[in-house]
């Protein structure tokens, strides 16, 4: 009787051991499937991000191409004191008015608008137009501009810093690219 009991116990223990082994194998398979699924989702997410980045880069390239196409097809227009301008984008907001507070984003370069050394730049520069708070060429060049517009200016020394050297050389022309952000009501 003890032999039968001990054999039955052994068989039961072996059966339980086998069940536990199968359960562990199932758990391992489930964990491996879960990890594979997470890896696949991560890879898919990275692929989507890469596609989004490529799309954004293509959009930026197209915008730059539009701007460079505009530059090639349009001529700079002359204003007083030798200031010249070219509208890259005509805004659809309010028109700049004398003595009104305005805000612009600008980049000032030496030599030319695209590859010249950046001398100065601001994302949010505010002043009153026509009050002499900025160089005269800036006041002249922004006349008639609308909010949302982007304009390139070429400011000669007589409307800029005269013979002072601000980083572009003594009496050099100044090349601005300006976006009008705001005009006070």
mmCIF file of C-alpha atoms in Angstrom:
data_model
loop_
_atom_site.group_PDB
_atom_site.id
_atom_site.type_symbol
_atom_site.label_atom_id
_atom_site.label_comp_id
_atom_site.label_asym_id
_atom_site.label_seq_id
_atom_site.Cartn_x
_atom_site.Cartn_y
_atom_site.Cartn_z
ATOM 1 C CA UNK A 1 0.000 0.000 0.000
ATOM 2 C CA UNK A 2 2.835 2.422 0.828
ATOM 3 C CA UNK A 3 4.452 1.570 -2.510
ATOM 4 C CA UNK A 4 1.233 2.379 -4.344
ATOM 5 C CA UNK A 5 0.878 5.624 -2.396
ATOM 6 C CA UNK A 6 4.445 6.651 -3.049
ATOM 7 C CA UNK A 7 4.084 5.767 -6.778
ATOM 8 C CA UNK A 8 0.853 7.756 -6.970
ATOM 9 C CA UNK A 9 2.564 10.674 -5.217
ATOM 10 C CA UNK A 10 5.472 10.482 -7.636
ATOM 11 C CA UNK A 11 3.123 10.392 -10.616
ATOM 12 C CA UNK A 12 1.142 13.354 -9.226
ATOM 13 C CA UNK A 13 4.336 15.311 -8.589
ATOM 14 C CA UNK A 14 5.591 14.557 -12.121
ATOM 15 C CA UNK A 15 2.215 15.579 -13.590
ATOM 16 C CA UNK A 16 2.269 18.866 -11.623
ATOM 17 C CA UNK A 17 5.876 19.470 -12.633
ATOM 18 C CA UNK A 18 4.945 18.904 -16.280
ATOM 19 C CA UNK A 19 1.952 21.278 -15.945
ATOM 20 C CA UNK A 20 4.150 23.984 -14.384
ATOM 21 C CA UNK A 21 6.718 23.518 -17.161
ATOM 22 C CA UNK A 22 3.975 23.898 -19.822
ATOM 23 C CA UNK A 23 2.608 26.970 -18.014
ATOM 24 C CA UNK A 24 6.091 28.556 -17.893
ATOM 25 C CA UNK A 25 6.549 27.799 -21.616
ATOM 26 C CA UNK A 26 3.179 29.441 -22.379
ATOM 27 C CA UNK A 27 4.174 32.478 -20.295
ATOM 28 C CA UNK A 28 7.527 32.694 -22.110
ATOM 29 C CA UNK A 29 5.773 32.485 -25.500
ATOM 30 C CA UNK A 30 3.263 35.148 -24.437
ATOM 31 C CA UNK A 31 6.097 37.408 -23.205
ATOM 32 C CA UNK A 32 8.063 36.881 -26.422
ATOM 33 C CA UNK A 33 4.943 37.664 -28.492
ATOM 34 C CA UNK A 34 4.333 40.772 -26.394
ATOM 35 C CA UNK A 35 7.936 41.951 -26.886
ATOM 36 C CA UNK A 36 7.747 41.249 -30.622
ATOM 37 C CA UNK A 37 4.482 43.201 -30.812
ATOM 38 C CA UNK A 38 6.018 46.134 -28.887
ATOM 39 C CA UNK A 39 9.072 46.073 -31.156
ATOM 40 C CA UNK A 40 6.817 46.024 -34.246
ATOM 41 C CA UNK A 41 4.769 48.965 -32.859
ATOM 42 C CA UNK A 42 7.967 50.891 -32.056
ATOM 43 C CA UNK A 43 9.303 50.235 -35.552
ATOM 44 C CA UNK A 44 5.976 51.368 -37.081
ATOM 45 C CA UNK A 45 6.003 54.523 -34.944
ATOM 46 C CA UNK A 46 9.587 55.314 -36.016
ATOM 47 C CA UNK A 47 8.596 54.741 -39.643
ATOM 48 C CA UNK A 48 5.656 57.155 -39.294
ATOM 49 C CA UNK A 49 7.896 59.764 -37.633
ATOM 50 C CA UNK A 50 10.439 59.404 -40.441
ATOM 51 C CA UNK A 51 7.689 59.828 -43.055
ATOM 52 C CA UNK A 52 6.413 62.904 -41.204
ATOM 53 C CA UNK A 53 9.936 64.390 -41.055
ATOM 54 C CA UNK A 54 10.466 63.752 -44.775
ATOM 55 C CA UNK A 55 7.107 65.370 -45.547
ATOM 56 C CA UNK A 56 7.977 68.427 -43.412
ATOM 57 C CA UNK A 57 11.385 68.709 -45.101
ATOM 58 C CA UNK A 58 9.756 68.480 -48.519
ATOM 59 C CA UNK A 59 7.281 71.210 -47.519
ATOM 60 C CA UNK A 60 10.121 73.441 -46.292
ATOM 61 C CA UNK A 61 12.050 72.789 -49.514
ATOM 62 C CA UNK A 62 8.980 73.746 -51.559
ATOM 63 C CA UNK A 63 8.531 76.950 -49.523
ATOM 64 C CA UNK A 64 12.190 77.861 -50.010
ATOM 65 C CA UNK A 65 11.864 77.087 -53.712
ATOM 66 C CA UNK A 66 8.784 79.345 -53.903
ATOM 67 C CA UNK A 67 10.778 82.117 -52.236
ATOM 68 C CA UNK A 68 13.770 81.636 -54.523
ATOM 69 C CA UNK A 69 11.441 81.471 -57.557
ATOM 70 C CA UNK A 70 9.859 84.746 -56.422
ATOM 71 C CA UNK A 71 13.299 86.297 -56.143
ATOM 72 C CA UNK A 72 14.191 85.202 -59.670
ATOM 73 C CA UNK A 73 10.960 86.356 -61.319
ATOM 74 C CA UNK A 74 10.538 89.667 -59.477
ATOM 75 C CA UNK A 75 12.801 92.666 -59.461
ATOM 76 C CA UNK A 76 13.660 94.776 -56.447
ATOM 77 C CA UNK A 77 11.699 98.025 -56.388
ATOM 78 C CA UNK A 78 13.480 101.293 -55.530
ATOM 79 C CA UNK A 79 12.384 103.700 -52.812
ATOM 80 C CA UNK A 80 13.850 106.934 -51.425
ATOM 81 C CA UNK A 81 17.521 107.193 -50.478
ATOM 82 C CA UNK A 82 18.388 104.137 -52.585
ATOM 83 C CA UNK A 83 16.473 101.650 -50.418
ATOM 84 C CA UNK A 84 15.239 98.672 -52.441
ATOM 85 C CA UNK A 85 12.657 96.044 -51.540
ATOM 86 C CA UNK A 86 11.222 92.775 -52.812
ATOM 87 C CA UNK A 87 8.062 91.218 -51.355
ATOM 88 C CA UNK A 88 8.543 87.472 -50.952
ATOM 89 C CA UNK A 89 5.070 87.132 -49.488
ATOM 90 C CA UNK A 90 2.386 89.802 -49.370
ATOM 91 C CA UNK A 91 0.563 89.709 -46.041
ATOM 92 C CA UNK A 92 -3.181 89.904 -45.650
ATOM 93 C CA UNK A 93 -3.305 91.751 -42.326
ATOM 94 C CA UNK A 94 -3.379 95.468 -41.510
ATOM 95 C CA UNK A 95 -1.038 97.844 -43.348
ATOM 96 C CA UNK A 96 1.871 99.482 -41.491
ATOM 97 C CA UNK A 97 1.120 103.077 -40.435
ATOM 98 C CA UNK A 98 3.494 105.858 -39.352
ATOM 99 C CA UNK A 99 3.944 106.383 -35.632
ATOM 100 C CA UNK A 100 2.294 103.037 -34.844
ATOM 101 C CA UNK A 101 4.037 100.374 -32.772
ATOM 102 C CA UNK A 102 4.983 97.333 -34.864
ATOM 103 C CA UNK A 103 6.702 93.995 -34.250
ATOM 104 C CA UNK A 104 8.895 92.200 -36.768
ATOM 105 C CA UNK A 105 11.072 89.136 -37.096
ATOM 106 C CA UNK A 106 14.219 89.902 -39.057
ATOM 107 C CA UNK A 107 17.623 88.684 -40.151
ATOM 108 C CA UNK A 108 20.374 91.134 -41.150
ATOM 109 C CA UNK A 109 23.124 89.771 -43.368
ATOM 110 C CA UNK A 110 26.274 91.066 -45.026
ATOM 111 C CA UNK A 111 26.840 90.700 -48.787
ATOM 112 C CA UNK A 112 23.466 89.054 -49.763
ATOM 113 C CA UNK A 113 20.137 87.757 -48.459
ATOM 114 C CA UNK A 114 20.791 84.031 -48.528
ATOM 115 C CA UNK A 115 24.441 83.203 -47.908
ATOM 116 C CA UNK A 116 25.835 86.355 -46.320
ATOM 117 C CA UNK A 117 27.148 86.283 -42.762
ATOM 118 C CA UNK A 118 24.356 86.946 -40.225
ATOM 119 C CA UNK A 119 25.137 90.211 -38.466
ATOM 120 C CA UNK A 120 21.967 90.498 -36.379
ATOM 121 C CA UNK A 121 18.591 88.771 -35.988
ATOM 122 C CA UNK A 122 15.499 88.947 -33.805
ATOM 123 C CA UNK A 123 12.314 86.904 -33.540
ATOM 124 C CA UNK A 124 10.302 89.692 -31.891
ATOM 125 C CA UNK A 125 11.647 93.214 -32.403
ATOM 126 C CA UNK A 126 9.322 96.119 -31.619
ATOM 127 C CA UNK A 127 9.548 99.832 -32.484
ATOM 128 C CA UNK A 128 7.463 102.789 -33.684
ATOM 129 C CA UNK A 129 7.634 103.261 -37.438
ATOM 130 C CA UNK A 130 8.794 106.664 -38.673
ATOM 131 C CA UNK A 131 10.009 107.982 -35.295
ATOM 132 C CA UNK A 132 13.708 107.398 -35.891
ATOM 133 C CA UNK A 133 13.938 104.481 -33.436
ATOM 134 C CA UNK A 134 15.637 102.414 -36.160
ATOM 135 C CA UNK A 135 17.837 103.231 -39.160
ATOM 136 C CA UNK A 136 16.124 105.337 -41.797
ATOM 137 C CA UNK A 137 16.255 102.554 -44.417
ATOM 138 C CA UNK A 138 14.200 100.330 -42.108
ATOM 139 C CA UNK A 139 11.492 103.001 -41.752
ATOM 140 C CA UNK A 140 11.479 103.596 -45.528
ATOM 141 C CA UNK A 141 11.550 99.916 -46.465
ATOM 142 C CA UNK A 142 8.600 98.850 -44.340
ATOM 143 C CA UNK A 143 6.158 101.435 -45.725
ATOM 144 C CA UNK A 144 3.088 99.814 -47.268
ATOM 145 C CA UNK A 145 3.835 96.378 -45.846
ATOM 146 C CA UNK A 146 1.011 94.216 -44.437
ATOM 147 C CA UNK A 147 1.010 91.942 -41.363
ATOM 148 C CA UNK A 148 2.007 88.410 -42.369
ATOM 149 C CA UNK A 149 4.175 89.685 -45.226
ATOM 150 C CA UNK A 150 7.824 88.829 -45.777
ATOM 151 C CA UNK A 151 10.050 91.411 -47.450
ATOM 152 C CA UNK A 152 13.697 91.685 -48.385
ATOM 153 C CA UNK A 153 15.381 95.068 -48.079
ATOM 154 C CA UNK A 154 18.660 96.351 -49.419
ATOM 155 C CA UNK A 155 19.656 99.395 -47.391
ATOM 156 C CA UNK A 156 22.558 101.492 -48.726
ATOM 157 C CA UNK A 157 24.926 103.328 -46.391
ATOM 158 C CA UNK A 158 23.141 106.712 -46.750
ATOM 159 C CA UNK A 159 19.946 105.166 -45.262
ATOM 160 C CA UNK A 160 21.792 102.845 -42.882
ATOM 161 C CA UNK A 161 24.834 103.333 -40.669
ATOM 162 C CA UNK A 162 26.717 105.606 -43.128
ATOM 163 C CA UNK A 163 30.443 104.812 -42.852
ATOM 164 C CA UNK A 164 30.228 102.923 -39.549
ATOM 165 C CA UNK A 165 31.224 99.262 -39.574
ATOM 166 C CA UNK A 166 28.585 97.121 -37.869
ATOM 167 C CA UNK A 167 30.048 93.837 -39.086
ATOM 168 C CA UNK A 168 29.477 94.100 -42.838
ATOM 169 C CA UNK A 169 32.375 96.444 -43.537
ATOM 170 C CA UNK A 170 32.615 100.252 -43.562
ATOM 171 C CA UNK A 171 29.676 101.773 -45.442
ATOM 172 C CA UNK A 172 28.452 98.405 -46.737
ATOM 173 C CA UNK A 173 24.923 97.748 -47.993
ATOM 174 C CA UNK A 174 22.710 95.932 -45.483
ATOM 175 C CA UNK A 175 20.545 92.966 -46.483
ATOM 176 C CA UNK A 176 17.426 92.454 -44.357
ATOM 177 C CA UNK A 177 14.759 89.775 -44.541
ATOM 178 C CA UNK A 178 11.781 90.949 -42.488
ATOM 179 C CA UNK A 179 8.461 89.374 -41.536
ATOM 180 C CA UNK A 180 5.846 91.797 -40.188
ATOM 181 C CA UNK A 181 4.220 90.162 -37.149
ATOM 182 C CA UNK A 182 2.037 92.904 -35.642
ATOM 183 C CA UNK A 183 0.763 96.460 -36.133
ATOM 184 C CA UNK A 184 -0.814 98.272 -33.175
ATOM 185 C CA UNK A 185 -4.403 99.390 -33.817
#
